[in-house]
Amino acid sequence: MLPVAGEPAGDSWGMLACLCTVLWHLPAVPALNRTGDPGPGPSIQKTYDLTRYLEHQLRSLAGTYLNYLGPPFNEPDFNPPRLSAEALPSATVDFDVWRSLNDHLRLAQNYQAYSHLLCYVRGLDRHAATAELRRSLAHFCTSLQGLLGSIAGVMAALGYPLPPQGAEPAWAPSPSPSDFLQKMEDFWLLKELQTWLWRSAKDFTWLKKKMHSSAAAVTLRLEAPASDL
Amino acid sequence: MALLLTLQTVFLLALVNFSTCRISKGSFEYLVYPTESLNVSIHSDEQCLDIQWAVHLSAYMWNLKMIFQIDISRTTQNNTVENKNYTTTLKPNESLQWCWHSALPLECTSHFVKIRSMVDDERYPESRIWSPWSPVMESEGQDSSGQFRIFPADIIYAEEGSSVTFCCISGAYFHEKIRFFYEDKAIQGIKLSSHTTMYEVNNVRFVRKQGSNAFCRMDSVIKGVVLYVGVQPQLGEISIENVSATEATLTWKIIPNHKKLIFLCQIEVSHDGKGIEYNTSNSEFTLSGLQTYTVYSVRVRCCTADHFWKWSEWSGKNFTTKEAAPSGALNIWRIVEPVSGGYNVKIFWKSLPPSQANGKILNYSIAMEPLGEVPKVDISFSESDSNSTEKFIDHQPYRISIAAINSVGSSTPSVIVVSGSAENSTQNIKEDRVNGTRDGIYLSWKPKPGETEGYVVDWCNYPRDAICDFQWKKFSPNTTSATIRSAAFQSGVRYNFRIYGLSTKHEAYLLEKKTGYTQELALDCKPEVTVDNLASTSLTLIWKDNCTDEPQYGFFKGYRIYVKPEVGGSCDAETENPAFPGNTVGCIYTVPDTKQKTFNVKKLQPNSTYSFEVKAYTGGGDSLGSIIKVTTGTHENTNLMMTIIFPMAFFSLLLIIGLNLKIQWVKEKCFPDIPDPYKSSVLSLMKFKGNIHQAILNTSDCIPDTIEVVNKPEISKTQGSRTLLMGNEITTPAYLYLLPTGKEALDSQACICFENFTYRQAASDSGSCSQHPMIPTDPARSVEPPEHLLKVERDYIGSLGNIPAGEEASLNYVSQLAPTMSGDKGSSFPDLPEPAHCSEYKMQMVMPTGVALSLPLEGDRPISITSLDQREKPC
């Protein structure tokens, strides 16, 4: 369910996003990295924080945007069949299947999903009737771009290769046959974003816990990749 | 052509006869054309059911007026929703078509169309009966497609307040579960069929820019469409605030005032027919760059910025910008006229254009400041509607400044320095004539030497009127020619131009005067012509007129004399333009002198009638002229010849005849024949042998000596021949003693003396015609010299010591008078009586003494012979 926020997100959220981005990049600064390599733990935590921040940002943005789309898209219980948004990466997955995936695949799926979603979010701008909504969308896009980088950082810290660039679809969102279907796509984009952010938060929580528990074991760093593979 | 028409009529009649369109009903036949080829299709974008049909070809050819009744039913054939009478006049090659606009989307359900027709033509009033219905054509709806759908399926635009009809097609689903929503409002529908329900949404309102959502919902499945509600805004009254000289702020109110709706407004600002357009998305706009003190018309209209629907009505208002101080300077000029005690100065100015006046001009200030004295400025004011003023100045130069004043301020003063002396110094400038065209009058002037501020040309638009409408035009220092144009310029009016140079000290100097016409006209005068000195081939024309240069219609250049003979005639070389108007024969003499009032026409034909017309001419043509007809006289010379020359000739002839008859007598009296010595009879008597040329004395070879004449009367007694002389004449012979004048003469000349028997002194002296020559009867005796003569001769010879003796003894001189006629009459003898001659031949002949004594009388030709030995010394 998408909570409807009555007021659009303010500039404070944008500032916070910037702050988070900066903080996330701090470990990369050699001068500050005096204690040696801290491992993937901090970057997983930062990614988790950013995910939660994006969840919060999306709630505000979706509320405003769905109101622009009008009924029935702004109805709290509106849950139409996912007919016209097949191109969107679906976050809906069976729990058992999901749990069966290893860390690398989960991270790779997250990375690919946000890559596509970012392209769609950028297309939302066409319906932004006000400058305020356009600013909110721009801030959200920046944050989403940061999340992508963060996931890439975690994968790099864990020694996983990034999904090949060729696998990323070279497309842009095509216009829908009707304006109503376009509105439906926008609705599903926001819904999928929310689902993915919720799932990512869970993924990083789990990974964080996994990293934390394995830090006690001396051989964790060597075994962990082997067990994932 | 007639054949073609006949064929066409026969063809048409055949078509009518063989067609199935004729129905017999009783004794009448009716024209009936049932609908054929009915075709129905849907134009979704216009929600239009396109119906096309045809009738029989002959109906088109007859251009029949027909009524078609079109029946449209929905869902079932009995549910008629439209019954339309479509009237038209059939035309060949023109298809029959009608588009039915449906409120319900045509895809929602099936529509059935059938048509019947009736001939409604005045030519066939009896044929006004309906044809049978055509077969029903169906436009199939989407309700049987089996899919869950909503119609219209595409983007819909509707004006705010209108009604929009939708339909939901349940497809394979149960229809009862379908609900329709417009935005968040459920709408009750009208069931059209088992699968289709129609929903009508009334009075649609603008909700948001992204459009209103209309959707059919069946459980969680949704089929929707976006309806864009177009808004035609209404504008409240425009208010104009903060009006300054160049700016004004417009505000207006848009109804309805949707917060979510963005409007685009168009502003038109115009003045004096010129308009500027601005666009804004606000409800307020500040106009800038406006002209001062100008009435502006402004109007505004608005529309929705997104999904344009319709413009609002124009809302307009007028306003006037505020005044500012006049900009620029007045264009001023002056006329200086001398009056007693000074000069009268008329100062003219041109009112500022509105763009420079910047407001209402209240008055003009005129400041007069005499130069060269203690500063003293006399300021006066002229009314706002004035454009000139008059001032009196004394003999000193004045500096005059003029400025326009409005409620805010004054313009930059225009300065001119006026002095009477400068005006006086240019009185002697000669006026040049210029030729104008309809376009204007071209002037050129010599540039003023030295530094100059520019040039001014002034003139009067109406020079004949008391108020001449004084005009002037200023030119830059680089301009030395201009074409003066004025709407007031007329043909036949002389315009006088004065060209001034303006010094940098604002002083004006007259440079040149010009005068000219845009187009010259003929003078309005009529020379009256009279004739004087009429002769047979010439006459003098004299005319009087009141033609003057001023104030006539062109430059008076002189007169043209039109000479037109009644019969034939030719023009002499002095004439110009021998071709008369109307191709009549005539001659034109041009007198390029306005003062000349007479003209001699020569080389006329005697006893002929001529028309003469004298006209004054200008560059614009000839004036009127009075025609005078003159007949030349007969030839005076004929009478003269008859009276004088013929009698003179007659008497001359008589005289000549008389003279001819008496020519011999006259000849003898006045000019007798000169005797030819070669033909003298003496020669024949002397019987010379040898060259006769040697026998004749050439007198030109002799040098005359002093001759002493001694009279010897006794000698005449010894000469027997002398007895033949006339008794009363002198009988004494003449002895000539030749005395040498010098020794040289004697040396070179062999001639010493001679004896002339033929002359007597009296005869020689008198030389009269009454003298008769003496011809010796005995030639031998006559040539013998007398003894005393020989003696003298010998004495004389003896005194010449250097003369050869042979020659001395051989010389003798013989002279004779030979009658002239003897030469012509070879047979004449000396004893024949000869006619007396007035002249005497005095040539002498020399011959040797011996020869002379033995001269035979042989031959009948009188020749003179001299000795061959004496050829070298003829004397």
Short mmCIF file of N, CA, C and O in Angstrom, two decimals, chain A residues 67-73 75 77-81 83 126-129 177-180 183-184, chain B residues 153-155 183-184 208-215 217 220-226 228 262 307:
data_model
loop_
_atom_site.label_atom_id
_atom_site.label_comp_id
_atom_site.label_asym_id
_atom_site.label_seq_id
_atom_site.Cartn_x
_atom_site.Cartn_y
_atom_site.Cartn_z
N ASN A 67 -2.11 12.27 -6.57
CA ASN A 67 -3.21 13.25 -6.54
C ASN A 67 -3.33 13.98 -7.87
O ASN A 67 -4.43 14.31 -8.29
N TYR A 68 -2.19 14.21 -8.49
CA TYR A 68 -2.24 14.82 -9.82
C TYR A 68 -2.90 13.90 -10.83
O TYR A 68 -3.55 14.34 -11.76
N LEU A 69 -2.69 12.60 -10.66
CA LEU A 69 -3.30 11.65 -11.60
C LEU A 69 -4.80 11.55 -11.38
O LEU A 69 -5.55 11.29 -12.32
N GLY A 70 -5.24 11.79 -10.17
CA GLY A 70 -6.67 11.79 -9.90
C GLY A 70 -7.20 10.40 -9.59
O GLY A 70 -6.48 9.40 -9.69
N PRO A 71 -8.49 10.33 -9.23
CA PRO A 71 -9.12 9.03 -8.93
C PRO A 71 -9.14 8.16 -10.18
O PRO A 71 -9.27 8.71 -11.29
N PRO A 72 -8.97 6.94 -10.13
CA PRO A 72 -8.89 6.12 -8.89
C PRO A 72 -7.47 5.93 -8.40
O PRO A 72 -7.26 5.19 -7.45
N PHE A 73 -6.48 6.62 -9.04
CA PHE A 73 -5.07 6.32 -8.72
C PHE A 73 -4.67 6.80 -7.33
O PHE A 73 -3.74 6.28 -6.75
N GLU A 75 -6.64 6.63 -4.78
CA GLU A 75 -7.46 5.96 -3.76
C GLU A 75 -6.56 5.02 -2.95
O GLU A 75 -5.71 4.34 -3.53
N ASP A 77 -7.03 2.23 -1.49
CA ASP A 77 -7.14 0.79 -1.74
C ASP A 77 -7.10 0.44 -3.22
O ASP A 77 -7.49 -0.63 -3.64
N PHE A 78 -6.63 1.38 -4.03
CA PHE A 78 -6.61 1.10 -5.48
C PHE A 78 -5.48 0.11 -5.78
O PHE A 78 -4.32 0.37 -5.51
N ASN A 79 -5.88 -1.02 -6.31
CA ASN A 79 -4.90 -2.06 -6.59
C ASN A 79 -5.30 -2.80 -7.85
O ASN A 79 -5.77 -3.92 -7.83
N PRO A 80 -5.14 -2.14 -8.96
CA PRO A 80 -5.59 -2.76 -10.21
C PRO A 80 -4.65 -3.87 -10.65
O PRO A 80 -3.50 -3.90 -10.21
N PRO A 81 -5.15 -4.73 -11.51
CA PRO A 81 -4.26 -5.75 -12.04
C PRO A 81 -3.11 -5.08 -12.83
O PRO A 81 -3.30 -4.04 -13.45
N LEU A 83 -1.54 -4.77 -15.62
CA LEU A 83 -1.72 -5.13 -17.02
C LEU A 83 -0.80 -4.34 -17.96
O LEU A 83 -0.21 -4.89 -18.87
N ARG A 126 7.13 14.57 -17.21
CA ARG A 126 6.21 15.14 -18.20
C ARG A 126 4.86 15.52 -17.60
O ARG A 126 4.15 16.36 -18.14
N HIS A 127 4.51 14.85 -16.53
CA HIS A 127 3.22 15.16 -15.91
C HIS A 127 3.34 16.12 -14.74
O HIS A 127 2.34 16.42 -14.10
N ALA A 128 4.55 16.55 -14.49
CA ALA A 128 4.74 17.43 -13.33
C ALA A 128 4.20 18.80 -13.68
O ALA A 128 4.76 19.53 -14.48
N ALA A 129 3.07 19.12 -13.08
CA ALA A 129 2.39 20.36 -13.44
C ALA A 129 3.02 21.56 -12.77
O ALA A 129 2.93 22.67 -13.28
N PRO A 177 -0.54 3.83 -25.23
CA PRO A 177 -1.57 4.09 -26.25
C PRO A 177 -2.62 5.09 -25.81
O PRO A 177 -3.24 5.72 -26.63
N SER A 178 -2.85 5.20 -24.51
CA SER A 178 -3.82 6.19 -24.07
C SER A 178 -3.32 6.85 -22.79
O SER A 178 -2.45 6.32 -22.10
N ASP A 179 -3.86 8.03 -22.54
CA ASP A 179 -3.42 8.76 -21.35
C ASP A 179 -3.80 8.03 -20.07
O ASP A 179 -3.09 8.10 -19.07
N PHE A 180 -4.92 7.30 -20.11
CA PHE A 180 -5.32 6.57 -18.91
C PHE A 180 -4.34 5.45 -18.61
O PHE A 180 -3.95 5.23 -17.47
N LYS A 183 -1.25 6.83 -17.13
CA LYS A 183 -1.44 7.09 -15.70
C LYS A 183 -1.30 5.78 -14.91
O LYS A 183 -0.72 5.76 -13.82
N MET A 184 -1.83 4.74 -15.51
CA MET A 184 -1.73 3.44 -14.84
C MET A 184 -0.26 3.02 -14.70
O MET A 184 0.15 2.47 -13.67
N ALA B 153 -12.42 5.52 -26.43
CA ALA B 153 -11.21 4.91 -25.91
C ALA B 153 -10.03 5.86 -25.96
O ALA B 153 -9.04 5.66 -25.27
N ASP B 154 -10.15 6.88 -26.77
CA ASP B 154 -9.01 7.78 -26.95
C ASP B 154 -9.21 9.05 -26.12
O ASP B 154 -10.21 9.19 -25.41
N ILE B 155 -8.27 9.95 -26.28
CA ILE B 155 -8.34 11.21 -25.53
C ILE B 155 -9.59 11.98 -25.96
O ILE B 155 -9.92 12.05 -27.13
N GLU B 183 -14.28 10.41 -12.40
CA GLU B 183 -13.46 10.78 -11.25
C GLU B 183 -13.86 9.84 -10.10
O GLU B 183 -13.78 8.63 -10.28
N ASP B 184 -14.28 10.37 -9.01
CA ASP B 184 -14.63 9.51 -7.88
C ASP B 184 -16.13 9.33 -7.75
O ASP B 184 -16.64 8.91 -6.72
N ARG B 208 -8.31 19.15 -13.18
CA ARG B 208 -6.85 19.24 -13.14
C ARG B 208 -6.30 19.23 -14.56
O ARG B 208 -7.00 18.83 -15.50
N LYS B 209 -5.06 19.65 -14.61
CA LYS B 209 -4.41 19.72 -15.91
C LYS B 209 -4.28 18.35 -16.55
O LYS B 209 -4.37 18.20 -17.77
N GLN B 210 -4.09 17.33 -15.71
CA GLN B 210 -3.87 15.98 -16.24
C GLN B 210 -5.16 15.33 -16.73
O GLN B 210 -5.16 14.17 -17.14
N GLY B 211 -6.25 16.06 -16.68
CA GLY B 211 -7.50 15.54 -17.21
C GLY B 211 -8.30 14.79 -16.16
O GLY B 211 -7.78 14.36 -15.13
N SER B 212 -9.60 14.66 -16.46
CA SER B 212 -10.49 13.92 -15.56
C SER B 212 -10.53 12.46 -16.01
O SER B 212 -10.48 12.17 -17.21
N ASN B 213 -10.62 11.58 -15.03
CA ASN B 213 -10.61 10.16 -15.36
C ASN B 213 -12.03 9.61 -15.37
O ASN B 213 -12.78 9.80 -14.42
N ALA B 214 -12.38 8.95 -16.45
CA ALA B 214 -13.66 8.23 -16.54
C ALA B 214 -13.29 6.76 -16.72
O ALA B 214 -12.48 6.45 -17.60
N PHE B 215 -13.84 5.90 -15.90
CA PHE B 215 -13.40 4.51 -16.01
C PHE B 215 -14.52 3.54 -15.63
O PHE B 215 -15.40 3.85 -14.81
N ARG B 217 -15.27 -0.06 -14.09
CA ARG B 217 -14.59 -0.91 -13.11
C ARG B 217 -15.40 -2.17 -12.92
O ARG B 217 -16.62 -2.11 -12.71
N SER B 220 -11.61 -5.53 -9.62
CA SER B 220 -10.37 -4.75 -9.60
C SER B 220 -9.92 -4.34 -11.00
O SER B 220 -8.97 -3.57 -11.16
N VAL B 221 -10.62 -4.86 -12.02
CA VAL B 221 -10.21 -4.54 -13.39
C VAL B 221 -10.79 -3.18 -13.79
O VAL B 221 -11.97 -2.91 -13.54
N ILE B 222 -9.94 -2.38 -14.36
CA ILE B 222 -10.34 -1.01 -14.70
C ILE B 222 -10.02 -0.72 -16.16
O ILE B 222 -8.93 -1.04 -16.64
N LYS B 223 -10.99 -0.14 -16.85
CA LYS B 223 -10.77 0.39 -18.20
C LYS B 223 -11.18 1.87 -18.16
O LYS B 223 -12.32 2.18 -17.83
N GLY B 224 -10.23 2.68 -18.44
CA GLY B 224 -10.54 4.10 -18.27
C GLY B 224 -10.11 4.96 -19.46
O GLY B 224 -9.45 4.51 -20.39
N VAL B 225 -10.50 6.18 -19.38
CA VAL B 225 -10.15 7.16 -20.40
C VAL B 225 -10.03 8.52 -19.71
O VAL B 225 -10.66 8.75 -18.68
N VAL B 226 -9.16 9.34 -20.29
CA VAL B 226 -8.94 10.67 -19.70
C VAL B 226 -9.70 11.71 -20.52
O VAL B 226 -9.56 11.76 -21.75
N TYR B 228 -10.21 15.56 -21.16
CA TYR B 228 -9.65 16.90 -20.95
C TYR B 228 -10.76 17.92 -21.13
O TYR B 228 -11.36 17.99 -22.21
N ILE B 262 -3.59 26.93 -15.79
CA ILE B 262 -2.68 27.99 -16.23
C ILE B 262 -3.23 28.58 -17.52
O ILE B 262 -3.58 27.84 -18.44
N HIS B 307 -3.64 22.15 -23.38
CA HIS B 307 -4.84 21.62 -24.04
C HIS B 307 -5.76 22.77 -24.42
O HIS B 307 -6.88 22.92 -23.92
#
